[in-house]
Short mmCIF file of C-alpha atoms in Angstrom, two decimals:
data_model
loop_
_atom_site.label_atom_id
_atom_site.label_comp_id
_atom_site.label_asym_id
_atom_site.label_seq_id
_atom_site.Cartn_x
_atom_site.Cartn_y
_atom_site.Cartn_z
CA MET A 1 46.02 -50.46 189.13
CA ALA A 2 47.71 -51.01 186.25
CA LEU A 3 45.28 -54.12 185.90
CA ARG A 4 42.58 -52.08 186.06
CA LEU A 5 43.80 -49.29 183.89
CA VAL A 6 44.06 -52.10 181.10
CA GLY A 7 40.52 -52.67 181.14
CA MET A 8 39.90 -49.17 180.35
CA ILE A 9 41.68 -48.88 177.63
CA PRO A 10 39.76 -49.12 174.42
CA GLN A 11 40.24 -52.54 172.34
CA ASP A 12 40.99 -50.67 169.02
CA THR A 13 44.24 -48.90 170.41
CA ALA A 14 46.87 -49.36 168.01
CA ASN A 15 49.91 -49.05 170.62
CA ILE A 16 50.53 -49.22 174.22
CA ALA A 17 54.34 -48.26 176.22
CA ILE A 18 55.30 -49.13 179.14
CA THR A 19 57.78 -47.39 180.92
CA GLY A 20 58.70 -46.11 184.10
CA GLY A 21 60.96 -45.71 186.05
CA GLU A 22 61.72 -49.57 185.42
CA PRO A 23 58.76 -51.40 184.73
CA THR A 24 60.90 -55.14 185.58
CA LEU A 25 61.01 -53.80 189.12
CA LEU A 26 56.88 -54.44 189.12
CA GLY A 27 58.35 -58.63 188.91
CA ASN A 28 55.74 -60.85 187.92
CA GLY A 29 53.13 -57.79 188.47
CA LEU A 30 54.76 -56.55 184.83
CA LEU A 31 53.92 -60.60 183.60
CA ASP A 32 50.35 -59.95 185.24
CA VAL A 33 49.76 -56.97 182.85
CA ILE A 34 51.58 -58.56 179.79
CA SER A 35 49.25 -61.24 180.30
CA ASP A 36 46.16 -58.82 180.45
CA CYS A 37 46.93 -57.23 177.85
CA LYS A 38 47.23 -60.61 175.78
CA THR A 39 44.08 -60.97 176.56
CA GLN A 40 41.62 -57.87 176.36
CA LEU A 41 44.01 -56.01 173.81
CA PRO A 42 44.87 -58.81 171.75
CA ASN A 43 45.75 -56.24 168.36
CA THR A 44 47.77 -53.93 170.67
CA ASN A 45 51.38 -53.95 170.20
CA ILE A 46 52.51 -53.59 173.34
CA THR A 47 56.42 -51.95 173.95
CA ILE A 48 57.99 -52.07 177.53
CA LEU A 49 61.21 -49.33 177.72
CA THR A 50 63.25 -51.45 179.62
CA ASN A 51 67.11 -51.57 181.39
CA GLY A 52 67.04 -55.58 180.10
CA ARG A 53 68.66 -56.44 183.50
CA MET A 54 66.06 -58.08 184.61
CA PHE A 55 66.21 -60.64 181.58
CA TYR A 56 69.31 -61.69 182.85
CA TYR A 57 67.31 -64.49 185.25
CA ARG A 58 66.32 -66.95 182.82
CA SER A 59 63.63 -67.86 185.20
CA TYR A 60 61.80 -64.70 184.41
CA VAL A 61 62.25 -64.70 180.70
CA LYS A 62 60.49 -68.23 180.65
CA ARG A 63 57.37 -66.80 182.55
CA LEU A 64 57.71 -63.84 180.36
CA SER A 65 57.90 -66.28 176.75
CA ASP A 66 54.68 -68.49 178.41
CA ILE A 67 53.03 -65.69 177.57
CA GLU A 68 52.93 -65.63 174.33
CA HIS A 69 51.93 -61.99 173.64
CA PRO A 70 51.84 -62.07 169.86
CA HIS A 71 52.78 -58.07 169.80
CA LEU A 72 55.11 -57.69 172.54
CA MET A 73 58.46 -55.76 171.96
CA LEU A 74 60.88 -54.76 174.81
CA ALA A 75 62.86 -52.18 173.77
CA ILE A 76 66.57 -51.72 175.85
CA PRO A 77 69.23 -49.22 175.70
CA LEU A 78 72.70 -49.60 175.17
CA TYR A 79 75.49 -46.82 175.17
CA SER A 80 78.57 -47.97 174.55
CA ASP A 81 79.86 -51.72 172.77
CA VAL A 82 82.40 -50.42 175.95
CA PRO A 83 81.08 -51.69 179.19
CA GLU A 84 82.78 -49.94 181.90
CA GLN A 85 81.32 -46.91 178.90
CA HIS A 86 77.63 -48.02 179.30
CA ASN A 87 77.92 -49.02 183.03
CA GLN A 88 79.69 -45.40 183.89
CA ILE A 89 76.62 -43.73 181.92
CA VAL A 90 73.74 -45.65 183.88
CA ARG A 91 75.99 -45.53 187.00
CA SER A 92 76.15 -49.35 188.01
CA GLU A 93 78.84 -51.52 187.58
CA GLU A 94 77.43 -54.94 186.35
CA ALA A 95 74.51 -52.89 184.01
CA PHE A 96 76.50 -54.09 180.54
CA GLN A 97 76.99 -57.66 181.14
CA GLN A 98 73.35 -57.89 182.44
CA SER A 99 71.89 -56.22 179.70
CA VAL A 100 73.11 -57.80 177.24
CA LEU A 101 73.00 -61.34 178.95
CA GLY A 102 69.34 -60.31 178.84
CA ILE A 103 68.95 -59.61 175.59
CA TYR A 104 70.64 -63.07 174.81
CA ASN A 105 68.03 -64.73 177.20
CA LEU A 106 65.13 -62.86 175.65
CA GLY A 107 66.41 -63.81 171.58
CA ALA A 108 66.49 -67.68 172.81
CA HIS A 109 63.04 -67.44 173.14
CA ASN A 110 62.30 -65.48 170.15
CA GLN A 111 61.11 -62.40 171.87
CA ASP A 112 61.06 -59.28 169.60
CA ILE A 113 64.01 -56.42 171.00
CA GLU A 114 64.68 -53.13 169.61
CA VAL A 115 68.16 -51.64 170.89
CA ARG A 116 67.92 -48.07 171.29
CA ILE A 117 71.11 -45.93 171.60
CA VAL A 118 70.55 -42.41 172.89
CA LEU A 119 72.93 -40.23 171.36
CA HIS A 120 74.89 -37.51 173.77
CA ALA A 121 78.42 -35.96 174.63
CA LEU A 122 79.68 -39.25 176.66
CA ASN A 123 79.06 -42.04 173.64
CA PHE A 124 78.87 -40.16 170.23
CA LYS A 125 82.33 -40.69 169.17
CA ARG A 126 81.92 -44.43 169.58
CA LEU A 127 78.57 -45.32 167.76
CA PRO A 128 79.86 -46.71 164.78
CA HIS A 129 81.62 -49.10 166.58
CA LEU A 130 78.50 -49.73 168.70
CA CYS A 131 76.77 -50.35 165.43
CA GLU A 132 79.37 -52.64 164.27
CA PHE A 133 79.01 -54.63 168.12
CA ILE A 134 75.34 -55.08 167.53
CA TYR A 135 76.12 -56.40 164.16
CA ARG A 136 78.35 -59.08 165.12
CA ASN A 137 76.77 -59.90 168.57
CA LEU A 138 73.23 -59.34 168.33
CA PRO A 139 72.16 -59.60 164.64
CA PHE A 140 69.07 -61.30 165.93
CA ILE A 141 67.25 -58.18 167.13
CA SER A 142 64.18 -56.63 164.99
CA HIS A 143 65.08 -53.12 165.52
CA VAL A 144 67.73 -50.57 165.97
CA ALA A 145 66.43 -47.27 167.10
CA ILE A 146 69.18 -44.36 167.51
CA MET A 147 67.55 -41.67 169.00
CA GLY A 148 68.54 -38.08 169.73
CA MET A 149 68.16 -36.62 173.72
CA GLU A 150 64.78 -35.42 174.90
CA VAL A 151 66.79 -32.94 177.60
CA THR A 152 64.25 -33.95 180.70
CA GLY A 153 64.90 -35.49 183.74
CA TYR A 154 68.28 -36.30 184.27
CA ALA A 155 69.60 -35.44 181.05
CA ARG A 156 68.32 -31.66 182.31
CA LYS A 157 69.92 -31.98 185.36
CA ASN A 158 73.48 -33.28 184.15
CA LEU A 159 73.02 -31.23 181.09
CA GLY A 160 76.59 -29.84 180.96
CA GLN A 161 78.64 -33.26 180.67
CA LEU A 162 75.71 -34.64 178.40
CA TRP A 163 74.12 -31.85 175.90
CA ILE A 164 76.05 -31.83 172.37
CA GLU A 165 74.75 -29.71 169.69
CA PRO A 166 72.92 -32.79 167.26
CA TYR A 167 74.76 -31.02 163.83
CA ASP A 168 77.96 -32.25 165.33
CA TYR A 169 77.66 -35.80 165.74
CA SER A 170 76.01 -36.11 161.90
CA GLY A 171 79.13 -37.83 161.05
CA GLN A 172 78.96 -40.70 163.02
CA LEU A 173 75.77 -41.35 162.89
CA VAL A 174 75.84 -41.41 159.03
CA GLU A 175 78.08 -43.98 159.55
CA GLY A 176 76.66 -45.90 162.10
CA VAL A 177 73.36 -46.08 160.12
CA GLU A 178 74.82 -46.95 156.73
CA PHE A 179 76.76 -49.45 157.79
CA LEU A 180 73.75 -51.56 160.18
CA ALA A 181 71.05 -50.81 156.55
CA THR A 182 73.70 -52.13 154.26
CA ARG A 183 73.91 -55.61 156.35
CA GLY A 184 70.38 -55.74 156.03
CA MET A 185 69.46 -54.88 159.92
CA ASN A 186 66.58 -52.66 160.61
CA VAL A 187 67.28 -49.05 161.79
CA SER A 188 65.64 -46.13 162.16
CA ILE A 189 66.31 -42.29 163.28
CA TYR A 190 64.15 -40.74 166.09
CA ASN A 191 63.73 -37.63 167.86
CA THR A 192 65.68 -35.73 165.11
CA PRO A 193 64.58 -33.19 162.23
CA LEU A 194 64.84 -33.92 159.35
CA CYS A 195 67.04 -30.17 158.71
CA ILE A 196 69.79 -31.39 160.66
CA LEU A 197 70.25 -34.70 159.40
CA PRO A 198 72.28 -35.16 155.88
CA GLU A 199 69.80 -36.54 153.14
CA PRO A 200 71.00 -39.56 152.85
CA VAL A 201 69.88 -40.69 155.99
CA TRP A 202 66.51 -39.01 155.62
CA LYS A 203 64.55 -42.28 154.53
CA TYR A 204 65.42 -43.71 158.02
CA ALA A 205 63.92 -41.10 160.05
CA ARG A 206 60.64 -41.83 161.66
CA GLN A 207 58.22 -38.97 163.16
CA SER A 208 59.22 -40.94 166.93
CA ILE A 209 57.66 -37.94 169.68
CA SER A 210 54.68 -38.70 171.23
CA ASP A 211 51.73 -35.97 169.58
CA TRP A 212 51.45 -34.14 173.01
CA LYS A 213 55.10 -33.79 173.12
CA THR A 214 55.72 -33.05 169.70
CA ILE A 215 56.10 -28.63 169.00
CA TYR A 216 57.85 -27.07 165.93
CA LEU A 217 59.47 -23.88 165.79
CA GLU A 218 58.47 -20.43 163.82
CA GLU A 219 61.40 -21.18 161.25
CA CYS A 220 59.33 -24.38 160.99
CA SER A 221 56.27 -23.11 159.11
CA LYS A 222 58.16 -22.28 155.78
CA CYS A 223 59.64 -25.69 155.80
CA GLN A 224 58.75 -27.72 152.75
CA VAL A 225 59.36 -31.16 154.51
CA LYS A 226 57.41 -30.32 158.08
CA ASP A 227 54.52 -32.81 156.67
CA LYS A 228 57.77 -35.60 156.93
CA CYS A 229 59.52 -34.33 159.93
CA GLY A 230 59.30 -35.76 163.64
CA GLY A 231 59.61 -32.26 165.02
CA LEU A 232 61.28 -31.46 168.29
CA PHE A 233 60.29 -32.48 171.91
CA GLN A 234 58.29 -29.43 173.80
CA THR A 235 59.79 -30.91 177.04
CA SER A 236 63.15 -30.28 176.17
CA GLY A 237 62.66 -26.39 177.41
CA GLN A 238 63.79 -24.83 174.71
CA LYS A 239 66.96 -26.61 174.33
CA TYR A 240 67.32 -26.89 170.74
CA SER A 241 69.61 -27.56 168.10
CA GLN A 242 70.96 -23.92 166.74
CA HIS A 243 70.81 -25.00 162.98
CA ILE A 244 66.84 -25.93 162.94
CA HIS A 245 66.09 -24.09 159.39
CA ALA A 246 63.56 -24.43 157.28
CA VAL A 247 63.79 -26.84 154.26
CA LEU A 248 63.10 -24.93 151.10
CA SER A 249 64.48 -27.12 147.96
#
């Protein structure tokens, strides 16, 4: 099915994200999709959202590298610099080790890698430490995306454990972003409205939410920076920061 869909995508498509579930569970099937994208959509950027654990296997990374896709990015989440905390969040004992070794294997084959950090109540306090871990141990990655949480799926089911008011982690966010940026790493803030970010880090905020998911509240109609703001997740079911407000100057 996925291979048939590749042939139906317009060749002027700028970006495609492949997600799941976990797309690497397709094994060689995912590699076939990437190879077809290279042939049929040679100018399209492909981002694969993956836990990265399959790249623990060097033979799989070698087969991926041999495709030589020119516009491929592997986006892999890390939730903590403490292995036990990461493993607890994803509920798998070997997750941290496999994901980090997977990142190293991808780096050894010169693959573009984005590390994604989704912030929630279980991990926000260690964000500055995680940013330092990335800088010291994964300096070869292409991009770090620090992300607000979309309240859907498992996040909605476990909201009592995961929810934190985004305004309340702004100190850790500023510290982590500025630590990476001042050391020359490419860092962005995703999924977070400008009005709940300290102004010094606005320049790192991106309009990252898919168009079909993006909404603005009634309050936002008066905002002077709305055109630069990424808005909110429509899929979060009205679970938004209490600090959303119009920026008037």
